[in-house]
Amino acid sequence: MTDSLRVAVIGVGRMGARMSQRLMAAGHAVTVCDPASPGVDELCAQGARRSEDAAGAAAGADATITSLPTPDVVESVVLGPRGVLEGAAQGSLVIDTSTSLPSLARRLADGGRERGVAVLDAPVSGGPRGAEQGTLAIMVGGEEEAFARALPLLETLGSVIRHMGGPGAGQATKLTNNVLAGTHMAVLAEAVALARAEGLDLSKVYEIVSHGTGDSRVLRNRYPVPGVLADAPASRNWAPLFPVDLLAKDVALALATADEHGLSLPVAAVALERYREAQSADLGELDYSAVARLFEQMSDI
């Protein structure tokens, strides 16, 4: 692919808007489409074009990037009437950065193949900060030739990019990542509750654990104690880097995928129960580290 491309971005929420801005800053001509997002107007003011539907956005694009909330929406936007594949030109690329199902990614790839369009599943990790800074981790499934063509675009968005295998491999990798993140956070919430119950200084707990075998990126980025880490959601009124609602969705997708293989993931299933409880406690729009706040409602701690 050439240095300057025509790129359609379908879905310009927290992630898609920031990816669009990076693509424009890199000199690409960007068309955006998202009837549900007020971010379209802001992006158009910055130089993007607007399309009223996905087919129209994809029609003139060398590559179409989707960033959408659920598998159902992905399927509708890509395969449905006036969807991406209806408009995408033969020989173009479709890159789905949503977190979805491996089985759906394979269906999208099959649908694209029938139309002469290469479809990659390329979910991302790193949140809005990573999207803004171009430091996302991007895990890609699809044909190697299509990955090679997409790589210059992906390098605008991410700093760690890996081709994980054929169609669906990117989504499978992302679900693996989010099962780890989600279960770790649920257990971290319990560990902090235990430390608090024992009357420990939670700042010192962080200092020690972050240099011990309990250390992790989840601990360092999302320690769920207000005032300990200035940039952690807990210190910013639980403002979401990644909300409970989306984390619960992703863990549920992982469990559904495991079920397709006859595989049981009991620890992940228990973690999902905790996130469902957080949703029922009106914490769904907060960062997923707010699962720790369940202890405020369940104990005298």
Short mmCIF file of C-alpha atoms in Angstrom, two decimals:
data_model
loop_
_atom_site.label_atom_id
_atom_site.label_comp_id
_atom_site.label_asym_id
_atom_site.label_seq_id
_atom_site.Cartn_x
_atom_site.Cartn_y
_atom_site.Cartn_z
CA MET A 1 0.00 0.00 0.00
CA THR A 2 1.10 3.58 -0.69
CA ASP A 3 2.01 6.04 2.06
CA SER A 4 -1.20 8.08 1.78
CA LEU A 5 -4.44 6.10 1.76
CA ARG A 6 -8.17 6.63 1.71
CA VAL A 7 -9.35 5.15 4.98
CA ALA A 8 -12.91 4.71 6.23
CA VAL A 9 -13.44 4.43 9.98
CA ILE A 10 -16.77 2.96 11.07
CA GLY A 11 -17.45 3.64 14.73
CA VAL A 12 -15.85 6.72 16.26
CA GLY A 13 -16.37 6.32 19.97
CA ARG A 14 -13.53 6.49 22.51
CA MET A 15 -11.25 4.30 20.41
CA GLY A 16 -12.35 4.97 16.84
CA ALA A 17 -12.18 8.75 17.22
CA ARG A 18 -8.61 8.66 18.47
CA MET A 19 -7.56 6.23 15.77
CA SER A 20 -9.13 8.53 13.18
CA GLN A 21 -7.14 11.47 14.52
CA ARG A 22 -3.89 9.55 14.30
CA LEU A 23 -4.65 8.46 10.74
CA MET A 24 -5.37 12.05 9.69
CA ALA A 25 -2.20 13.27 11.41
CA ALA A 26 -0.27 10.68 9.38
CA GLY A 27 -1.63 12.18 6.16
CA HIS A 28 -4.37 9.71 5.30
CA ALA A 29 -7.72 10.86 3.90
CA VAL A 30 -10.27 9.69 6.46
CA THR A 31 -14.02 9.20 6.05
CA VAL A 32 -15.97 8.53 9.24
CA CYS A 33 -19.34 6.94 9.83
CA ASP A 34 -21.15 6.58 13.15
CA PRO A 35 -24.79 7.66 13.45
CA ALA A 36 -24.65 7.21 17.23
CA SER A 37 -21.56 9.28 18.02
CA PRO A 38 -21.36 13.06 18.44
CA GLY A 39 -17.65 12.67 17.68
CA VAL A 40 -18.36 12.69 13.95
CA ASP A 41 -18.86 16.46 13.91
CA GLU A 42 -15.60 17.09 15.75
CA LEU A 43 -13.66 14.81 13.42
CA CYS A 44 -15.17 16.50 10.37
CA ALA A 45 -14.09 19.85 11.78
CA GLN A 46 -10.57 18.41 11.93
CA GLY A 47 -10.64 17.37 8.28
CA ALA A 48 -12.48 14.07 8.04
CA ARG A 49 -15.30 13.43 5.61
CA ARG A 50 -18.67 12.13 6.72
CA SER A 51 -20.61 9.16 5.32
CA GLU A 52 -24.17 8.32 6.26
CA ASP A 53 -23.71 4.55 6.06
CA ALA A 54 -20.98 1.95 6.12
CA ALA A 55 -21.32 0.96 2.48
CA GLY A 56 -20.87 4.56 1.38
CA ALA A 57 -17.83 5.01 3.59
CA ALA A 58 -16.20 1.82 2.34
CA ALA A 59 -16.96 2.48 -1.33
CA GLY A 60 -14.09 4.87 -1.88
CA ALA A 61 -11.66 3.43 0.65
CA ASP A 62 -8.41 1.54 0.25
CA ALA A 63 -9.00 0.25 3.77
CA THR A 64 -12.00 0.26 6.10
CA ILE A 65 -11.45 0.10 9.85
CA THR A 66 -14.29 -0.87 12.17
CA SER A 67 -14.36 -0.11 15.90
CA LEU A 68 -17.68 -1.34 17.24
CA PRO A 69 -19.12 -2.38 20.62
CA THR A 70 -20.52 -5.90 20.17
CA PRO A 71 -20.39 -8.89 17.80
CA ASP A 72 -24.00 -8.29 16.76
CA VAL A 73 -23.17 -4.75 15.70
CA VAL A 74 -20.02 -5.91 13.89
CA GLU A 75 -21.98 -8.53 11.96
CA SER A 76 -24.70 -6.06 10.99
CA VAL A 77 -22.29 -3.30 9.98
CA VAL A 78 -20.00 -5.55 7.95
CA LEU A 79 -22.34 -8.15 6.47
CA GLY A 80 -25.75 -6.47 6.63
CA PRO A 81 -27.62 -4.29 4.13
CA ARG A 82 -25.63 -1.14 3.29
CA GLY A 83 -22.80 -2.71 5.22
CA VAL A 84 -19.08 -2.52 4.66
CA LEU A 85 -18.81 -5.48 2.30
CA GLU A 86 -21.65 -4.16 0.16
CA GLY A 87 -19.61 -1.05 -0.57
CA ALA A 88 -15.99 -2.18 -0.31
CA ALA A 89 -14.09 -2.29 -3.60
CA GLN A 90 -12.51 -5.49 -4.80
CA GLY A 91 -8.91 -5.61 -3.61
CA SER A 92 -9.50 -3.35 -0.61
CA LEU A 93 -8.92 -4.20 3.04
CA VAL A 94 -11.33 -4.41 5.97
CA ILE A 95 -9.71 -4.29 9.41
CA ASP A 96 -11.99 -5.02 12.37
CA THR A 97 -10.46 -3.62 15.55
CA SER A 98 -13.51 -4.46 17.67
CA THR A 99 -13.36 -7.17 20.32
CA SER A 100 -15.59 -9.91 19.01
CA LEU A 101 -15.88 -13.67 18.52
CA PRO A 102 -13.30 -15.75 16.64
CA SER A 103 -16.15 -17.60 14.93
CA LEU A 104 -17.61 -14.32 13.67
CA ALA A 105 -14.18 -13.20 12.46
CA ARG A 106 -14.00 -16.34 10.33
CA ARG A 107 -17.43 -15.62 8.87
CA LEU A 108 -16.39 -12.06 8.03
CA ALA A 109 -13.25 -13.36 6.32
CA ASP A 110 -15.34 -15.82 4.29
CA GLY A 111 -17.75 -13.05 3.31
CA GLY A 112 -14.91 -10.82 2.24
CA ARG A 113 -13.25 -13.58 0.24
CA GLU A 114 -16.42 -14.05 -1.79
CA ARG A 115 -16.25 -10.37 -2.77
CA GLY A 116 -12.51 -10.13 -3.33
CA VAL A 117 -11.99 -8.15 -0.13
CA ALA A 118 -9.41 -9.15 2.49
CA VAL A 119 -10.81 -9.03 6.03
CA LEU A 120 -8.52 -8.99 9.07
CA ASP A 121 -9.57 -9.30 12.69
CA ALA A 122 -7.26 -6.92 14.53
CA PRO A 123 -8.54 -6.19 18.04
CA VAL A 124 -6.51 -3.77 20.10
CA SER A 125 -5.41 -3.40 23.70
CA GLY A 126 -4.23 -0.24 25.42
CA GLY A 127 -7.40 1.78 25.78
CA PRO A 128 -8.04 5.38 24.75
CA ARG A 129 -4.59 6.46 25.97
CA GLY A 130 -2.91 3.91 23.74
CA ALA A 131 -5.11 4.89 20.80
CA GLU A 132 -4.23 8.56 21.28
CA GLN A 133 -0.52 7.91 21.63
CA GLY A 134 -0.25 5.24 18.94
CA THR A 135 0.98 2.65 21.41
CA LEU A 136 -1.77 0.05 21.09
CA ALA A 137 -1.01 -3.65 21.12
CA ILE A 138 -2.65 -5.07 17.99
CA MET A 139 -3.23 -8.79 17.54
CA VAL A 140 -4.10 -9.73 13.98
CA GLY A 141 -5.79 -12.72 12.42
CA GLY A 142 -6.04 -13.28 8.67
CA GLU A 143 -4.01 -14.06 5.59
CA GLU A 144 -0.33 -13.11 5.73
CA GLU A 145 -0.50 -11.14 2.47
CA ALA A 146 -3.35 -9.02 3.80
CA PHE A 147 -1.47 -8.48 7.07
CA ALA A 148 1.57 -7.24 5.16
CA ARG A 149 -0.60 -4.77 3.23
CA ALA A 150 -2.26 -3.54 6.42
CA LEU A 151 0.93 -3.21 8.45
CA PRO A 152 1.78 0.41 7.49
CA LEU A 153 -1.67 1.51 8.69
CA LEU A 154 -1.47 -0.57 11.84
CA GLU A 155 1.92 0.93 12.66
CA THR A 156 0.23 4.34 12.81
CA LEU A 157 -2.03 3.00 15.54
CA GLY A 158 0.10 0.63 17.56
CA SER A 159 3.61 -0.08 18.79
CA VAL A 160 3.34 -3.84 19.28
CA ILE A 161 1.73 -5.59 16.31
CA ARG A 162 1.72 -9.34 15.79
CA HIS A 163 0.23 -11.60 13.14
CA MET A 164 -1.26 -14.36 15.29
CA GLY A 165 -2.49 -16.71 12.56
CA GLY A 166 -5.44 -17.19 10.26
CA PRO A 167 -8.90 -15.61 10.53
CA GLY A 168 -10.12 -15.51 14.12
CA ALA A 169 -6.65 -15.72 15.67
CA GLY A 170 -6.62 -12.03 16.55
CA GLN A 171 -9.95 -12.26 18.37
CA ALA A 172 -8.87 -15.42 20.19
CA THR A 173 -5.74 -13.62 21.40
CA LYS A 174 -7.73 -10.59 22.57
CA LEU A 175 -10.16 -12.75 24.54
CA THR A 176 -7.17 -14.47 26.14
CA ASN A 177 -5.82 -11.06 27.14
CA ASN A 178 -9.10 -9.82 28.56
CA VAL A 179 -9.79 -12.99 30.52
CA LEU A 180 -6.43 -12.44 32.19
CA ALA A 181 -7.12 -8.75 32.84
CA GLY A 182 -10.64 -9.36 34.11
CA THR A 183 -9.86 -12.24 36.43
CA HIS A 184 -6.78 -10.48 37.79
CA MET A 185 -8.77 -7.35 38.60
CA ALA A 186 -11.49 -9.34 40.36
CA VAL A 187 -8.87 -11.07 42.53
CA LEU A 188 -6.97 -7.81 43.11
CA ALA A 189 -10.18 -6.32 44.50
CA GLU A 190 -10.43 -9.20 46.97
CA ALA A 191 -6.76 -8.93 47.94
CA VAL A 192 -7.13 -5.21 48.67
CA ALA A 193 -10.25 -5.92 50.73
CA LEU A 194 -8.28 -8.44 52.78
CA ALA A 195 -5.42 -5.99 53.31
CA ARG A 196 -7.86 -3.29 54.37
CA ALA A 197 -9.62 -5.64 56.79
CA GLU A 198 -6.26 -6.37 58.41
CA GLY A 199 -5.66 -2.65 58.85
CA LEU A 200 -2.67 -2.45 56.51
CA ASP A 201 -1.43 0.78 54.97
CA LEU A 202 -2.66 0.31 51.41
CA SER A 203 -0.01 2.59 49.95
CA LYS A 204 2.69 0.41 51.48
CA VAL A 205 0.87 -2.70 50.28
CA TYR A 206 1.11 -1.33 46.75
CA GLU A 207 4.81 -0.52 47.14
CA ILE A 208 5.63 -4.04 48.30
CA VAL A 209 3.34 -6.03 46.01
CA SER A 210 4.43 -4.08 42.93
CA HIS A 211 7.95 -5.36 43.63
CA GLY A 212 6.85 -8.88 44.51
CA THR A 213 5.38 -11.88 42.76
CA GLY A 214 1.91 -10.31 42.85
CA ASP A 215 2.99 -7.52 40.50
CA SER A 216 1.21 -6.97 37.19
CA ARG A 217 0.21 -4.26 34.76
CA VAL A 218 -3.33 -4.42 36.17
CA LEU A 219 -1.94 -3.66 39.63
CA ARG A 220 0.27 -0.82 38.36
CA ASN A 221 -2.42 0.81 36.19
CA ARG A 222 -5.57 0.10 38.20
CA TYR A 223 -4.74 -0.28 41.88
CA PRO A 224 -8.27 0.20 43.24
CA VAL A 225 -7.47 2.52 46.14
CA PRO A 226 -8.11 6.26 45.69
CA GLY A 227 -5.06 8.46 46.16
CA VAL A 228 -2.35 5.83 45.81
CA LEU A 229 -1.75 6.13 42.05
CA ALA A 230 -2.57 9.54 40.61
CA ASP A 231 -3.41 8.20 37.14
CA ALA A 232 -5.41 5.18 38.26
CA PRO A 233 -9.19 5.34 37.71
CA ALA A 234 -9.71 4.99 41.47
CA SER A 235 -8.03 8.38 41.93
CA ARG A 236 -10.15 9.98 39.20
CA ASN A 237 -13.59 9.10 40.51
CA TRP A 238 -13.37 5.76 38.67
CA ALA A 239 -13.44 7.46 35.25
CA PRO A 240 -13.39 4.61 32.72
CA LEU A 241 -10.32 3.71 30.74
CA PHE A 242 -12.28 0.53 30.02
CA PRO A 243 -15.70 0.20 31.64
CA VAL A 244 -17.19 -2.68 33.58
CA ASP A 245 -19.83 -3.14 30.87
CA LEU A 246 -17.27 -3.82 28.14
CA LEU A 247 -15.05 -5.99 30.31
CA ALA A 248 -18.07 -8.12 31.25
CA LYS A 249 -18.97 -8.40 27.59
CA ASP A 250 -15.49 -9.60 26.70
CA VAL A 251 -15.28 -12.19 29.47
CA ALA A 252 -18.70 -13.48 28.37
CA LEU A 253 -17.39 -13.77 24.80
CA ALA A 254 -14.41 -15.75 26.06
CA LEU A 255 -16.70 -18.12 27.95
CA ALA A 256 -18.91 -18.54 24.87
CA THR A 257 -15.86 -19.32 22.75
CA ALA A 258 -14.60 -21.83 25.32
CA ASP A 259 -18.03 -23.47 25.30
CA GLU A 260 -17.75 -23.96 21.53
CA HIS A 261 -14.71 -26.14 22.27
CA GLY A 262 -16.32 -27.97 25.20
CA LEU A 263 -13.92 -26.17 27.53
CA SER A 264 -14.79 -25.00 31.05
CA LEU A 265 -13.23 -21.81 32.45
CA PRO A 266 -14.49 -21.83 36.06
CA VAL A 267 -12.30 -18.99 37.37
CA ALA A 268 -13.32 -16.72 34.50
CA ALA A 269 -16.95 -17.66 35.11
CA VAL A 270 -16.72 -16.55 38.75
CA ALA A 271 -15.02 -13.32 37.70
CA LEU A 272 -17.87 -12.65 35.28
CA GLU A 273 -20.34 -13.09 38.14
CA ARG A 274 -18.53 -10.32 40.00
CA TYR A 275 -18.72 -7.98 37.02
CA ARG A 276 -22.41 -8.79 36.61
CA GLU A 277 -22.87 -7.87 40.27
CA ALA A 278 -21.04 -4.61 39.61
CA GLN A 279 -23.40 -3.89 36.72
CA SER A 280 -26.39 -4.57 38.97
CA ALA A 281 -24.89 -2.13 41.48
CA ASP A 282 -24.91 0.64 38.83
CA LEU A 283 -21.15 0.48 38.36
CA GLY A 284 -21.28 -0.61 34.72
CA GLU A 285 -20.17 2.70 33.22
CA LEU A 286 -17.22 3.08 35.58
CA ASP A 287 -13.77 1.66 34.98
CA TYR A 288 -13.68 -2.09 35.54
CA SER A 289 -11.43 -1.59 38.57
CA ALA A 290 -14.62 -0.32 40.25
CA VAL A 291 -15.50 -3.98 40.81
CA ALA A 292 -13.56 -3.35 44.05
CA ARG A 293 -16.38 -1.07 45.18
CA LEU A 294 -18.62 -4.10 45.64
CA PHE A 295 -16.91 -4.58 49.01
CA GLU A 296 -18.29 -1.21 50.14
CA GLN A 297 -21.76 -2.69 49.71
CA MET A 298 -21.12 -6.23 50.97
CA SER A 299 -19.15 -5.69 54.16
CA ASP A 300 -18.31 -3.26 56.94
CA ILE A 301 -14.78 -2.83 55.60
#
